[in-house]
Structures are given as structure tokens and as C-alpha cells.
GROMACS .gro file of C-alpha atoms in nm:
model
  495
    1MET     CA    1   5.318  -0.730  -6.587
    2HIS     CA    2   5.308  -0.851  -6.947
    3ARG     CA    3   5.445  -1.181  -7.071
    4LEU     CA    4   5.701  -1.177  -7.351
    5ASP     CA    5   5.451  -1.350  -7.582
    6ASP     CA    6   5.205  -1.062  -7.533
    7LEU     CA    7   5.459  -0.802  -7.648
    8VAL     CA    8   5.613  -0.972  -7.952
    9PRO     CA    9   5.496  -1.232  -8.206
   10MET     CA   10   5.557  -1.601  -8.138
   11GLY     CA   11   5.854  -1.630  -8.371
   12GLU     CA   12   6.021  -1.316  -8.232
   13ALA     CA   13   5.961  -1.431  -7.872
   14ALA     CA   14   6.130  -1.760  -7.953
   15LYS     CA   15   6.434  -1.577  -8.092
   16VAL     CA   16   6.456  -1.355  -7.779
   17ARG     CA   17   6.460  -1.664  -7.557
   18GLY     CA   18   6.722  -1.825  -7.777
   19VAL     CA   19   6.489  -2.104  -7.898
   20SER     CA   20   6.454  -2.158  -8.270
   21MET     CA   21   6.111  -2.172  -8.433
   22GLU     CA   22   6.198  -2.513  -8.578
   23LYS     CA   23   6.243  -2.656  -8.225
   24ILE     CA   24   5.908  -2.514  -8.113
   25LEU     CA   25   5.731  -2.668  -8.411
   26ALA     CA   26   5.912  -2.998  -8.359
   27TYR     CA   27   5.804  -3.002  -7.993
   28ALA     CA   28   5.446  -2.919  -8.088
   29THR     CA   29   5.426  -3.204  -8.339
   30THR     CA   30   5.596  -3.467  -8.120
   31ALA     CA   31   5.408  -3.687  -7.873
   32LYS     CA   32   5.551  -3.899  -7.593
   33GLN     CA   33   5.503  -4.266  -7.517
   34THR     CA   34   5.544  -4.404  -7.166
   35TYR     CA   35   5.683  -4.754  -7.123
   36THR     CA   36   5.843  -4.975  -6.857
   37GLN     CA   37   6.216  -5.035  -6.884
   38VAL     CA   38   6.354  -5.354  -6.726
   39ILE     CA   39   6.710  -5.314  -6.591
   40PRO     CA   40   6.904  -5.625  -6.479
   41VAL     CA   41   7.086  -5.624  -6.145
   42VAL     CA   42   7.449  -5.728  -6.196
   43ALA     CA   43   7.547  -5.751  -5.828
   44CYS     CA   44   7.372  -5.716  -5.491
   45GLN     CA   45   7.541  -5.641  -5.161
   46ASP     CA   46   7.285  -5.830  -4.946
   47GLU     CA   47   7.037  -6.030  -5.153
   48SER     CA   48   6.902  -6.219  -4.849
   49GLN     CA   49   6.789  -5.888  -4.692
   50ILE     CA   50   6.623  -5.782  -5.018
   51LEU     CA   51   6.432  -6.111  -5.037
   52GLU     CA   52   6.324  -6.072  -4.673
   53ILE     CA   53   6.190  -5.722  -4.745
   54MET     CA   54   5.999  -5.861  -5.046
   55GLY     CA   55   5.831  -6.117  -4.822
   56LEU     CA   56   5.734  -5.854  -4.564
   57CYS     CA   57   5.598  -5.624  -4.838
   58GLY     CA   58   5.396  -5.924  -4.958
   59THR     CA   59   5.229  -5.932  -4.615
   60ALA     CA   60   5.130  -5.565  -4.652
   61ARG     CA   61   4.993  -5.636  -5.001
   62ALA     CA   62   4.792  -5.938  -4.883
   63LEU     CA   63   4.639  -5.741  -4.593
   64THR     CA   64   4.544  -5.458  -4.830
   65TYR     CA   65   4.368  -5.694  -5.069
   66ASN     CA   66   4.193  -5.882  -4.788
   67LYS     CA   67   4.066  -5.558  -4.634
   68LEU     CA   68   3.998  -5.342  -4.940
   69GLY     CA   69   3.977  -5.589  -5.230
   70SER     CA   70   3.597  -5.600  -5.213
   71LEU     CA   71   3.314  -5.347  -5.179
   72GLN     CA   72   3.480  -5.183  -4.877
   73GLY     CA   73   3.752  -5.044  -5.103
   74TRP     CA   74   3.517  -4.938  -5.386
   75GLY     CA   75   3.594  -4.580  -5.487
   76LEU     CA   76   3.836  -4.533  -5.195
   77ASN     CA   77   4.104  -4.264  -5.227
   78TRP     CA   78   4.441  -4.445  -5.229
   79LYS     CA   79   4.582  -4.193  -4.978
   80LYS     CA   80   4.344  -4.322  -4.709
   81ALA     CA   81   4.430  -4.691  -4.753
   82ASP     CA   82   4.736  -4.699  -4.526
   83LYS     CA   83   4.547  -4.585  -4.215
   84ILE     CA   84   4.275  -4.846  -4.273
   85VAL     CA   85   4.523  -5.133  -4.319
   86ARG     CA   86   4.716  -5.032  -4.006
   87THR     CA   87   4.404  -5.107  -3.799
   88ILE     CA   88   4.470  -5.476  -3.874
   89MET     CA   89   4.848  -5.479  -3.838
   90THR     CA   90   5.126  -5.221  -3.811
   91PRO     CA   91   5.463  -5.234  -3.989
   92GLU     CA   92   5.639  -5.241  -3.650
   93GLN     CA   93   5.473  -5.574  -3.570
   94ILE     CA   94   5.645  -5.747  -3.862
   95GLY     CA   95   5.967  -5.544  -3.854
   96LEU     CA   96   5.919  -5.354  -4.181
   97PRO     CA   97   6.016  -4.984  -4.208
   98SER     CA   98   5.710  -4.759  -4.217
   99LYS     CA   99   5.787  -4.604  -4.557
  100LEU     CA  100   5.833  -4.940  -4.731
  101TRP     CA  101   5.503  -5.054  -4.578
  102GLU     CA  102   5.324  -4.739  -4.695
  103TRP     CA  103   5.460  -4.764  -5.049
  104ALA     CA  104   5.355  -5.130  -5.074
  105VAL     CA  105   5.002  -5.050  -4.950
  106ASN     CA  106   4.966  -4.752  -5.186
  107ASP     CA  107   5.085  -4.957  -5.483
  108THR     CA  108   4.836  -5.233  -5.400
  109ILE     CA  109   4.537  -5.000  -5.362
  110LYS     CA  110   4.624  -4.846  -5.699
  111ALA     CA  111   4.613  -5.195  -5.853
  112ILE     CA  112   4.274  -5.252  -5.687
  113THR     CA  113   4.152  -4.919  -5.828
  114ALA     CA  114   4.263  -5.026  -6.177
  115GLN     CA  115   4.057  -5.345  -6.140
  116GLN     CA  116   3.759  -5.136  -6.032
  117GLU     CA  117   3.790  -4.912  -6.338
  118ALA     CA  118   3.805  -5.219  -6.564
  119ALA     CA  119   3.489  -5.356  -6.401
  120LYS     CA  120   3.312  -5.020  -6.442
  121VAL     CA  121   3.350  -5.042  -6.820
  122PHE     CA  122   3.138  -5.360  -6.830
  123ILE     CA  123   2.893  -5.239  -6.563
  124ILE     CA  124   2.829  -4.911  -6.748
  125ARG     CA  125   2.776  -5.112  -7.067
  126GLU     CA  126   2.512  -5.321  -6.883
  127ILE     CA  127   2.343  -5.004  -6.753
  128TYR     CA  128   2.314  -4.855  -7.100
  129GLY     CA  129   2.183  -5.185  -7.233
  130LYS     CA  130   1.921  -5.216  -6.958
  131THR     CA  131   1.741  -4.886  -7.008
  132SER     CA  132   1.725  -4.592  -7.248
  133ASP     CA  133   1.571  -4.362  -6.984
  134LYS     CA  134   1.827  -4.087  -6.914
  135SER     CA  135   1.709  -4.027  -6.557
  136GLU     CA  136   1.728  -4.398  -6.474
  137ARG     CA  137   2.074  -4.423  -6.627
  138LYS     CA  138   2.185  -4.123  -6.423
  139ARG     CA  139   2.046  -4.279  -6.103
  140LEU     CA  140   2.227  -4.610  -6.164
  141LEU     CA  141   2.553  -4.434  -6.254
  142GLU     CA  142   2.536  -4.229  -5.933
  143LEU     CA  143   2.474  -4.545  -5.729
  144LEU     CA  144   2.769  -4.710  -5.903
  145LYS     CA  145   2.994  -4.437  -5.763
  146THR     CA  146   2.846  -4.429  -5.412
  147ASP     CA  147   2.677  -4.757  -5.314
  148PRO     CA  148   2.607  -5.030  -5.577
  149ARG     CA  149   2.418  -5.232  -5.313
  150ALA     CA  150   2.130  -4.982  -5.303
  151ASP     CA  151   1.975  -5.125  -5.621
  152PRO     CA  152   1.920  -5.507  -5.640
  153TRP     CA  153   1.984  -5.530  -6.015
  154LEU     CA  154   2.295  -5.313  -5.997
  155HIS     CA  155   2.423  -5.512  -5.697
  156ARG     CA  156   2.386  -5.836  -5.894
  157ILE     CA  157   2.570  -5.698  -6.197
  158PHE     CA  158   2.835  -5.547  -5.970
  159ARG     CA  159   2.901  -5.884  -5.805
  160LYS     CA  160   2.921  -6.051  -6.144
  161GLN     CA  161   3.177  -5.810  -6.289
  162TYR     CA  162   3.383  -5.726  -5.979
  163GLN     CA  163   3.503  -6.028  -5.784
  164ARG     CA  164   3.675  -6.007  -5.447
  165GLY     CA  165   4.051  -5.996  -5.505
  166HIS     CA  166   4.348  -6.161  -5.334
  167THR     CA  167   4.720  -6.140  -5.401
  168PHE     CA  168   5.015  -6.371  -5.351
  169VAL     CA  169   5.278  -6.127  -5.483
  170ARG     CA  170   5.589  -6.155  -5.265
  171ASN     CA  171   5.862  -6.080  -5.515
  172GLN     CA  172   5.878  -5.701  -5.537
  173ILE     CA  173   5.950  -5.379  -5.347
  174VAL     CA  174   5.831  -5.032  -5.447
  175TYR     CA  175   6.065  -4.738  -5.383
  176GLN     CA  176   5.986  -4.370  -5.417
  177ASN     CA  177   6.248  -4.095  -5.472
  178ASN     CA  178   6.342  -4.062  -5.107
  179GLY     CA  179   6.388  -4.437  -5.066
  180TYR     CA  180   6.698  -4.473  -5.284
  181LYS     CA  181   7.004  -4.300  -5.426
  182CYS     CA  182   7.147  -4.360  -5.771
  183LYS     CA  183   7.483  -4.256  -5.915
  184ARG     CA  184   7.674  -4.338  -6.231
  185LEU     CA  185   7.976  -4.571  -6.212
  186THR     CA  186   8.070  -4.613  -6.578
  187ARG     CA  187   7.907  -4.544  -6.912
  188ASN     CA  188   7.699  -4.864  -6.888
  189THR     CA  189   7.661  -4.920  -6.512
  190VAL     CA  190   7.510  -4.732  -6.218
  191GLU     CA  191   7.503  -4.793  -5.844
  192LEU     CA  192   7.163  -4.805  -5.673
  193GLN     CA  193   7.145  -4.776  -5.295
  194VAL     CA  194   6.802  -4.871  -5.159
  195ALA     CA  195   6.655  -4.850  -4.809
  196GLY     CA  196   6.694  -5.170  -4.608
  197LEU     CA  197   6.554  -5.307  -4.281
  198ASN     CA  198   6.795  -5.108  -4.063
  199ARG     CA  199   6.749  -4.733  -4.030
  200GLY     CA  200   7.021  -4.533  -4.205
  201LYS     CA  201   7.179  -4.837  -4.371
  202ARG     CA  202   7.119  -4.889  -4.741
  203VAL     CA  203   7.171  -5.196  -4.958
  204SER     CA  204   7.389  -5.137  -5.263
  205LEU     CA  205   7.307  -5.284  -5.606
  206LYS     CA  206   7.498  -5.256  -5.930
  207LEU     CA  207   7.280  -5.214  -6.241
  208LYS     CA  208   7.354  -5.250  -6.609
  209CYS     CA  209   7.208  -4.917  -6.716
  210ARG     CA  210   7.310  -4.604  -6.909
  211HIS     CA  211   7.113  -4.341  -6.713
  212VAL     CA  212   7.058  -4.237  -6.351
  213LEU     CA  213   6.720  -4.353  -6.218
  214LYS     CA  214   6.452  -4.107  -6.109
  215GLY     CA  215   6.096  -4.133  -5.982
  216GLN     CA  216   5.924  -4.450  -5.861
  217ILE     CA  217   6.109  -4.777  -5.921
  218ARG     CA  218   6.019  -5.139  -5.857
  219LEU     CA  219   6.277  -5.398  -5.746
  220ILE     CA  220   6.158  -5.742  -5.861
  221GLN     CA  221   6.278  -6.101  -5.844
  222ASN     CA  222   6.179  -6.249  -6.180
  223GLY     CA  223   6.073  -6.604  -6.263
  224GLN     CA  224   6.436  -6.713  -6.304
  225GLY     CA  225   6.525  -6.595  -5.953
  226ARG     CA  226   6.722  -6.293  -6.074
  227LEU     CA  227   6.681  -5.938  -5.949
  228GLU     CA  228   6.578  -5.661  -6.187
  229VAL     CA  229   6.461  -5.302  -6.159
  230HIS     CA  230   6.152  -5.172  -6.340
  231THR     CA  231   6.131  -4.799  -6.407
  232ILE     CA  232   5.907  -4.572  -6.614
  233ARG     CA  233   6.060  -4.409  -6.921
  234THR     CA  234   5.925  -4.189  -7.199
  235LYS     CA  235   6.024  -4.162  -7.562
  236ALA     CA  236   5.923  -3.927  -7.841
  237ILE     CA  237   5.691  -4.066  -8.107
  238PRO     CA  238   5.550  -3.902  -8.419
  239ALA     CA  239   5.230  -3.707  -8.363
  240VAL     CA  240   4.914  -3.839  -8.522
  241GLU     CA  241   4.896  -3.715  -8.879
  242LYS     CA  242   4.610  -3.733  -9.121
  243PRO     CA  243   4.584  -4.101  -9.226
  244VAL     CA  244   4.683  -4.165  -9.585
  245LYS     CA  245   4.481  -4.486  -9.609
  246THR     CA  246   4.211  -4.687  -9.432
  247ILE     CA  247   4.222  -5.061  -9.359
  248GLY     CA  248   4.027  -5.320  -9.163
  249LEU     CA  249   4.189  -5.594  -8.955
  250ASP     CA  250   4.042  -5.934  -8.876
  251LYS     CA  251   4.212  -6.097  -8.577
  252GLY     CA  252   4.272  -6.466  -8.628
  253TYR     CA  253   4.428  -6.778  -8.479
  254THR     CA  254   4.611  -6.931  -8.775
  255GLU     CA  255   4.752  -6.586  -8.857
  256ALA     CA  256   4.763  -6.279  -8.632
  257PHE     CA  257   4.574  -6.044  -8.865
  258TYR     CA  258   4.413  -6.058  -9.206
  259LEU     CA  259   4.398  -5.716  -9.374
  260SER     CA  260   4.119  -5.586  -9.592
  261THR     CA  261   4.382  -5.541  -9.864
  262GLY     CA  262   4.438  -5.918  -9.874
  263GLU     CA  263   4.769  -5.920  -9.683
  264THR     CA  264   4.834  -6.153  -9.390
  265VAL     CA  265   5.026  -6.057  -9.074
  266GLY     CA  266   5.191  -6.314  -8.849
  267GLU     CA  267   5.133  -6.616  -9.070
  268GLY     CA  268   5.216  -6.934  -8.879
  269LEU     CA  269   5.093  -6.797  -8.546
  270GLY     CA  270   4.842  -7.082  -8.507
  271GLU     CA  271   5.115  -7.342  -8.548
  272LEU     CA  272   5.328  -7.174  -8.279
  273LEU     CA  273   5.032  -7.145  -8.041
  274SER     CA  274   4.927  -7.506  -8.097
  275ARG     CA  275   5.281  -7.632  -8.042
  276LYS     CA  276   5.309  -7.421  -7.725
  277SER     CA  277   4.973  -7.545  -7.599
  278LEU     CA  278   5.054  -7.912  -7.661
  279ARG     CA  279   5.397  -7.882  -7.498
  280HIS     CA  280   5.251  -7.700  -7.200
  281GLY     CA  281   4.982  -7.966  -7.150
  282ARG     CA  282   5.231  -8.252  -7.188
  283THR     CA  283   5.474  -8.091  -6.941
  284ASN     CA  284   5.203  -8.038  -6.681
  285ARG     CA  285   5.080  -8.397  -6.713
  286ASN     CA  286   5.433  -8.531  -6.665
  287ARG     CA  287   5.492  -8.302  -6.367
  288TYR     CA  288   5.169  -8.422  -6.210
  289ARG     CA  289   5.268  -8.789  -6.254
  290LEU     CA  290   5.611  -8.718  -6.106
  291PHE     CA  291   5.454  -8.538  -5.810
  292GLN     CA  292   5.223  -8.834  -5.743
  293HIS     CA  293   5.522  -9.070  -5.763
  294ALA     CA  294   5.706  -8.852  -5.511
  295GLN     CA  295   5.406  -8.861  -5.276
  296ARG     CA  296   5.415  -9.243  -5.275
  297THR     CA  297   5.789  -9.244  -5.195
  298PRO     CA  298   5.842  -8.993  -4.909
  299ALA     CA  299   6.217  -9.054  -4.908
  300LYS     CA  300   6.243  -8.901  -5.257
  301LEU     CA  301   5.984  -8.626  -5.208
  302GLU     CA  302   6.217  -8.335  -5.130
  303THR     CA  303   6.478  -8.444  -5.386
  304ILE     CA  304   6.220  -8.466  -5.667
  305LYS     CA  305   6.065  -8.133  -5.569
  306PHE     CA  306   6.406  -7.963  -5.571
  307ASN     CA  307   6.547  -8.119  -5.889
  308ASN     CA  308   6.241  -8.191  -6.106
  309LEU     CA  309   5.946  -7.978  -5.999
  310GLY     CA  310   6.099  -7.631  -5.992
  311TYR     CA  311   5.972  -7.335  -6.191
  312LYS     CA  312   6.291  -7.170  -6.317
  313VAL     CA  313   6.330  -7.378  -6.635
  314LYS     CA  314   5.955  -7.391  -6.691
  315SER     CA  315   5.914  -7.013  -6.658
  316LYS     CA  316   6.216  -6.946  -6.877
  317ARG     CA  317   6.083  -7.173  -7.154
  318LEU     CA  318   5.739  -7.010  -7.136
  319ALA     CA  319   5.893  -6.661  -7.152
  320GLN     CA  320   6.098  -6.761  -7.458
  321GLU     CA  321   5.788  -6.891  -7.637
  322LYS     CA  322   5.592  -6.575  -7.561
  323ALA     CA  323   5.882  -6.360  -7.682
  324THR     CA  324   5.898  -6.557  -8.009
  325ILE     CA  325   5.526  -6.507  -8.069
  326LYS     CA  326   5.546  -6.137  -7.981
  327ASN     CA  327   5.840  -6.087  -8.218
  328LEU     CA  328   5.657  -6.266  -8.500
  329ILE     CA  329   5.347  -6.047  -8.462
  330ARG     CA  330   5.521  -5.710  -8.427
  331THR     CA  331   5.784  -5.763  -8.697
  332ASP     CA  332   5.523  -5.859  -8.955
  333LEU     CA  333   5.285  -5.584  -8.843
  334ARG     CA  334   5.555  -5.317  -8.887
  335ARG     CA  335   5.604  -5.441  -9.242
  336ALA     CA  336   5.232  -5.408  -9.321
  337ILE     CA  337   5.174  -5.073  -9.145
  338ASN     CA  338   5.455  -4.827  -9.214
  339GLU     CA  339   5.269  -4.498  -9.265
  340PRO     CA  340   4.983  -4.307  -9.095
  341THR     CA  341   4.676  -4.527  -9.134
  342GLN     CA  342   4.319  -4.533  -9.009
  343ILE     CA  343   4.289  -4.885  -8.866
  344PHE     CA  344   3.957  -5.046  -8.781
  345ALA     CA  345   3.977  -5.358  -8.562
  346GLU     CA  346   3.717  -5.571  -8.387
  347ASP     CA  347   3.659  -5.532  -8.014
  348LEU     CA  348   3.727  -5.875  -7.858
  349THR     CA  349   3.732  -5.766  -7.492
  350SER     CA  350   3.406  -5.942  -7.407
  351PRO     CA  351   3.436  -6.317  -7.334
  352ILE     CA  352   3.255  -6.570  -7.554
  353VAL     CA  353   2.974  -6.723  -7.350
  354ASN     CA  354   2.749  -7.028  -7.398
  355LYS     CA  355   3.006  -7.206  -7.613
  356THR     CA  356   3.099  -7.565  -7.523
  357GLN     CA  357   3.422  -7.691  -7.678
  358ALA     CA  358   3.651  -7.989  -7.638
  359LYS     CA  359   3.924  -7.957  -7.375
  360VAL     CA  360   4.201  -7.939  -7.633
  361ILE     CA  361   4.018  -7.660  -7.819
  362ASN     CA  362   3.960  -7.466  -7.498
  363ARG     CA  363   4.327  -7.501  -7.406
  364LYS     CA  364   4.437  -7.368  -7.746
  365LEU     CA  365   4.194  -7.076  -7.728
  366ASN     CA  366   4.322  -6.994  -7.378
  367GLN     CA  367   4.672  -6.973  -7.525
  368TRP     CA  368   4.545  -6.738  -7.797
  369MET     CA  369   4.713  -6.407  -7.720
  370LYS     CA  370   4.425  -6.168  -7.783
  371GLY     CA  371   4.581  -5.916  -7.546
  372GLU     CA  372   4.917  -5.932  -7.725
  373LEU     CA  373   4.745  -5.880  -8.061
  374GLN     CA  374   4.580  -5.563  -7.932
  375ASP     CA  375   4.898  -5.438  -7.758
  376SER     CA  376   5.103  -5.496  -8.073
  377LEU     CA  377   4.849  -5.310  -8.283
  378VAL     CA  378   4.846  -5.011  -8.046
  379SER     CA  379   5.227  -5.006  -8.020
  380VAL     CA  380   5.286  -5.012  -8.396
  381ALA     CA  381   5.010  -4.752  -8.447
  382LYS     CA  382   5.191  -4.514  -8.209
  383GLU     CA  383   5.520  -4.567  -8.392
  384THR     CA  384   5.367  -4.483  -8.730
  385GLY     CA  385   5.124  -4.212  -8.619
  386SER     CA  386   4.823  -4.430  -8.703
  387VAL     CA  387   4.480  -4.430  -8.538
  388VAL     CA  388   4.318  -4.751  -8.408
  389THR     CA  389   3.939  -4.759  -8.379
  390THR     CA  390   3.759  -5.065  -8.240
  391VAL     CA  391   3.422  -5.165  -8.381
  392ASN     CA  392   3.145  -5.407  -8.291
  393PRO     CA  393   3.253  -5.757  -8.406
  394ALA     CA  394   2.906  -5.915  -8.419
  395TYR     CA  395   2.839  -6.107  -8.743
  396THR     CA  396   3.138  -5.957  -8.929
  397SER     CA  397   3.233  -6.306  -9.052
  398GLN     CA  398   2.880  -6.385  -9.178
  399VAL     CA  399   2.804  -6.067  -9.374
  400ASP     CA  400   2.866  -6.032  -9.747
  401SER     CA  401   3.112  -5.741  -9.768
  402GLN     CA  402   2.986  -5.639 -10.114
  403THR     CA  403   2.617  -5.607 -10.025
  404GLY     CA  404   2.626  -5.563  -9.645
  405THR     CA  405   2.362  -5.835  -9.602
  406LEU     CA  406   2.348  -6.182  -9.447
  407LEU     CA  407   2.310  -6.347  -9.787
  408GLY     CA  408   2.584  -6.607  -9.828
  409GLN     CA  409   2.746  -6.890  -9.636
  410ARG     CA  410   3.086  -6.922  -9.467
  411SER     CA  411   3.265  -7.255  -9.457
  412GLY     CA  412   3.620  -7.251  -9.320
  413ASP     CA  413   3.831  -7.009  -9.523
  414ARG     CA  414   3.567  -6.976  -9.796
  415PHE     CA  415   3.274  -6.735  -9.805
  416THR     CA  416   3.029  -6.817 -10.083
  417ARG     CA  417   2.814  -6.525 -10.195
  418TYR     CA  418   2.451  -6.577 -10.299
  419THR     CA  419   2.568  -6.531 -10.658
  420GLY     CA  420   2.804  -6.828 -10.628
  421VAL     CA  421   3.123  -6.617 -10.620
  422VAL     CA  422   3.371  -6.743 -10.359
  423LEU     CA  423   3.563  -6.493 -10.142
  424GLN     CA  424   3.845  -6.544  -9.892
  425ALA     CA  425   3.651  -6.555  -9.563
  426ASP     CA  426   3.903  -6.365  -9.350
  427GLN     CA  427   3.945  -6.088  -9.606
  428ASN     CA  428   3.568  -6.065  -9.634
  429ALA     CA  429   3.550  -6.022  -9.254
  430ALA     CA  430   3.825  -5.758  -9.263
  431LEU     CA  431   3.632  -5.562  -9.526
  432ASN     CA  432   3.318  -5.580  -9.310
  433ILE     CA  433   3.517  -5.446  -9.014
  434MET     CA  434   3.645  -5.158  -9.226
  435HIS     CA  435   3.291  -5.075  -9.346
  436ARG     CA  436   3.157  -5.095  -8.991
  437GLY     CA  437   3.395  -4.816  -8.891
  438SER     CA  438   3.174  -4.572  -9.084
  439ASP     CA  439   2.843  -4.748  -9.008
  440THR     CA  440   2.619  -4.508  -8.814
  441GLU     CA  441   2.351  -4.770  -8.735
  442ILE     CA  442   2.577  -5.028  -8.567
  443THR     CA  443   2.765  -4.883  -8.272
  444ARG     CA  444   3.050  -5.041  -8.078
  445TRP     CA  445   2.843  -5.118  -7.765
  446MET     CA  446   2.532  -5.246  -7.941
  447LYS     CA  447   2.420  -5.594  -7.835
  448TYR     CA  448   2.458  -5.873  -8.089
  449ALA     CA  449   2.080  -5.926  -8.106
  450ASP     CA  450   2.031  -5.561  -8.208
  451VAL     CA  451   2.310  -5.592  -8.464
  452ARG     CA  452   2.141  -5.902  -8.609
  453ARG     CA  453   1.810  -5.715  -8.640
  454VAL     CA  454   1.976  -5.427  -8.831
  455LEU     CA  455   2.150  -5.670  -9.068
  456LEU     CA  456   1.835  -5.876  -9.129
  457LEU     CA  457   1.639  -5.559  -9.200
  458ARG     CA  458   1.899  -5.465  -9.463
  459THR     CA  459   1.881  -5.818  -9.603
  460VAL     CA  460   1.501  -5.810  -9.636
  461ARG     CA  461   1.510  -5.472  -9.810
  462TYR     CA  462   1.787  -5.586 -10.043
  463LEU     CA  463   1.585  -5.895 -10.141
  464ALA     CA  464   1.276  -5.680 -10.198
  465SER     CA  465   1.472  -5.448 -10.427
  466ASP     CA  466   1.578  -5.754 -10.626
  467GLY     CA  467   1.221  -5.886 -10.646
  468LYS     CA  468   1.283  -6.177 -10.407
  469THR     CA  469   1.122  -6.283 -10.080
  470VAL     CA  470   1.278  -6.429  -9.766
  471THR     CA  471   1.113  -6.766  -9.838
  472GLU     CA  472   1.272  -6.778 -10.184
  473ALA     CA  473   1.611  -6.685 -10.039
  474LEU     CA  474   1.580  -6.967  -9.783
  475ASN     CA  475   1.482  -7.220 -10.050
  476LEU     CA  476   1.774  -7.115 -10.271
  477GLY     CA  477   2.018  -7.147  -9.979
  478TRP     CA  478   2.113  -6.779  -9.986
  479LEU     CA  479   2.005  -6.714  -9.626
  480ASN     CA  480   2.099  -6.932  -9.329
  481SER     CA  481   1.794  -7.109  -9.185
  482LYS     CA  482   1.880  -6.991  -8.831
  483PHE     CA  483   1.762  -6.642  -8.935
  484LYS     CA  484   1.431  -6.774  -9.077
  485THR     CA  485   1.186  -6.677  -8.801
  486GLU     CA  486   1.317  -6.326  -8.740
  487ALA     CA  487   1.361  -6.253  -9.112
  488LEU     CA  488   1.001  -6.355  -9.191
  489ARG     CA  489   0.872  -6.143  -8.903
  490LEU     CA  490   1.065  -5.837  -9.026
  491GLU     CA  491   0.943  -5.894  -9.380
  492ALA     CA  492   0.583  -5.904  -9.260
  493SER     CA  493   0.626  -5.584  -9.055
  494ILE     CA  494   0.768  -5.398  -9.357
  495THR     CA  495   0.495  -5.504  -9.597
   0.00000   0.00000   0.00000
């Protein structure tokens, strides 16, 4: 039997089926983005029963993490998790329907698997940094899948990157298709009937929503104590086109991004973060003093806890501050990137180690929303059909963007070239990030020491082409003295 496409050309086959060629081309050039939609619950028939189910599902989640949140669950198929957890406790023992138990366990093991995959990224990076022998790399990668304990070095790295997990989540229920029914009430509301504790009896909820729910949903009690439903939705986004321009982005604290073109994105971010950090620290100190006062006066303990030490107002204020910061970043980023663009950004996933800072500085850096910066960049890139490529960030703020060498000094927002010309430091870093996107010698996963060696080698050769030596560059203040020993050694090896 022949298919219609085998008998007639593509355009003719589309006409026979009643589908226009324009629609086929539009479908072929349109991608889809998946996102989580949050739907508020307007009314609940039996909220106390819903909260009870959430607590019981929390027990299933805690048991799953306690049993499988370590090496025992490494690489485990999520379909086998339920049987293993039931050896500790069964849903009948706590009065939870079997399906709700199973869905909670499956959702938890999937979260554990996501943590494992995140840890594998860093472990694989360590393996590639340890050895260049292909057979040894293959052996370690195979052990990583099967039994990381078989090799002492791999076991140590594994324990460093993958910590035993625990969960205290007791505010959500996962429902699959056969666990609920959904029907439309009006244009803007739907009725959701979810499985309860009693067999055959469902709990009815009224949602403010314009479509009938399908697939897996998650019923959650948010930080303000209100119920909401989370569901997965998709929307069409423009397909990736050929970028019309190339830019580099330097992520910052005082502003969200500094572009290689000289534009700033999210100016005033540092002030918002600092204000948020100071308010958060002041609030926590006052709450601690109030708690200690309540401990000294037992008669007022419960009253103070109920009226003054709750989390509803605190969580709401924190959510508002985060939303303000997110809106600032994304609004300004959409203004700067409004067409298909090749974007090069620094990879800041690795934590900064061996850096001792004051407590107030550490607190501000902890409030720095590196994750939100990256999420905003990816989101806006999808909207505009742009491509985001992350590069190695090592020494991008210390390199002269015009020569690609370590000649020059950075001081605050000023980068002084060896010629005496002063550049804007953040724009200089953004230009270095853009250049590194096409740098074949410095790869994304290269260690900072190897990056430094490549840059110093370029610096030594550049000085030699100009008739200068490393010693002269050090005496003139062109080269930072911290590079002295390695630069002199490279110069001697070349000559």
C-alpha cells in the first residue's frame, strides 16, 4: 500500500487532504515552548480533606527520599520506586488511597532523578579534567552509571557532588488523568473534581480558568495559604532563524547585563537586591528577638507565634520583591533583544570557592539572582528566535578586549589598557565574552589554570612581537605581578 505522499508531490498531497501549503510551512517553522500555568482555586468543597491528603502525600515523599535519596536510588527506574517504598510502609497503614500514594512516590523519584542528572554534569566535568586517556574516561563513565563506589577517586567526587536528600514538602498532591474530572462552567471558570480519601467520592473545586485541564496536574497550597493548580501548557514560539547580529553579555550585580554594544539591561538591579537583602536581614533579626522574648514569657508564647511570627506576610513580601526584580530584568531585556541574535554569555553555574567575604557581602551575593538572569535570558531568546551560547568565564574581566592579552589593569568600572586608554570595564568584559564564543583554544569546560596559561602565552608572544619582555612589562605596570612567575617561565620556554 502506498502513502498519499508517495503518489503525489507534497503540495498536491496537502491540497488533497484539505490542508493548505501555507499551514504546513507555518507548522514546520514554528516551535513550541512548555511552561507551567498557575491557576487559582476560587472555591473548595472540603479544604480540610485536601490539606489532610497533602500531609499524607508528604509522608510518602519523605519515605521515598529517606529510602532512595542516596546511592540506593542512583540510576533507579522510577517505575520500580513504589514497590521499594512499600517495603517500609503501605498506603493502607496511613489511610491514603493507593493511586495518590503511587503518584506521590513517582513524582518524588523523578525529582531525585533530576538531582542525579544535575550532579552528573559536575562529575563528568571532573572525569574529563582528571585524565585525557579515552579508555580511563570510558571506565569511569561506566562506573558512574553502575557503581560509583568501585573506584575510590570517583566515590569521593560522587559524595562531594551528590549529597543525600531529604524533603519536607507537605503542601501538594499530584493527580494523573484518571484521578480527576474537569468540566467548563462559564467562559472563565471550570469545575475540577479530584479524588479524595473515600473511594468513589470526589472533592469539587472551582477554578478561575478558560480551558479544561488535561494531563498531570498538581494541587498546591502556596505560601499565602491559598490553593492553586499547576498544569503544563505549551505555546507556539518563532523557530530559530539565522541570527542577524552577535553580542556578548556580562552578568552583573549593579545592573543585570552589560552588552558588548555598550547598552545596559536592568540598571538599578543592585539597589533593589541590596534593599531586599538589608530588609530581609533586619526582619529576621527582629523575628529572632521576638521569639527569644516569647520564650522568656511562656504565657505569651502561643499568641506571639500566631500573631507575629507567621510566614504569610513574610512570604508574600518576598514574592512581591522577586516579582519586581524579575519584571525589571525581563522588560529591559526584551527592549535590548528584539530580533534573532547570537548571544554569548558566561557560564556561572560553578560556585566561587576559596573566597572569604564579610557577612553583609555574602548575604548580598546570596540574594544575587544568577538563576533568574539565566532563565530570563533563555526565555527572551526563545521569544525572539535567538540562540544563547555559554562560554568559559575565566579571566574575561582581566583581558584587554582589543589585544586578547592580560596587559592592563581593572579597577572598579574602569579598565586601563597598557597604552593608557581607559575602557568601561563591564563592556570590555562583554566584548571578551563575545570573542570567546569563537575562540577555539579556550573551551567552555577548560579549567581556569589552563585558561590562564593560554592567555599568558598570548601575552608573551604579543610582547615579543612589540619588542618587549615580560620583565619590562612588569616594570611598566602593564602586567599584573600575580602572573610574574608563570609568565617568565613561559617566556623562557618559548625562547
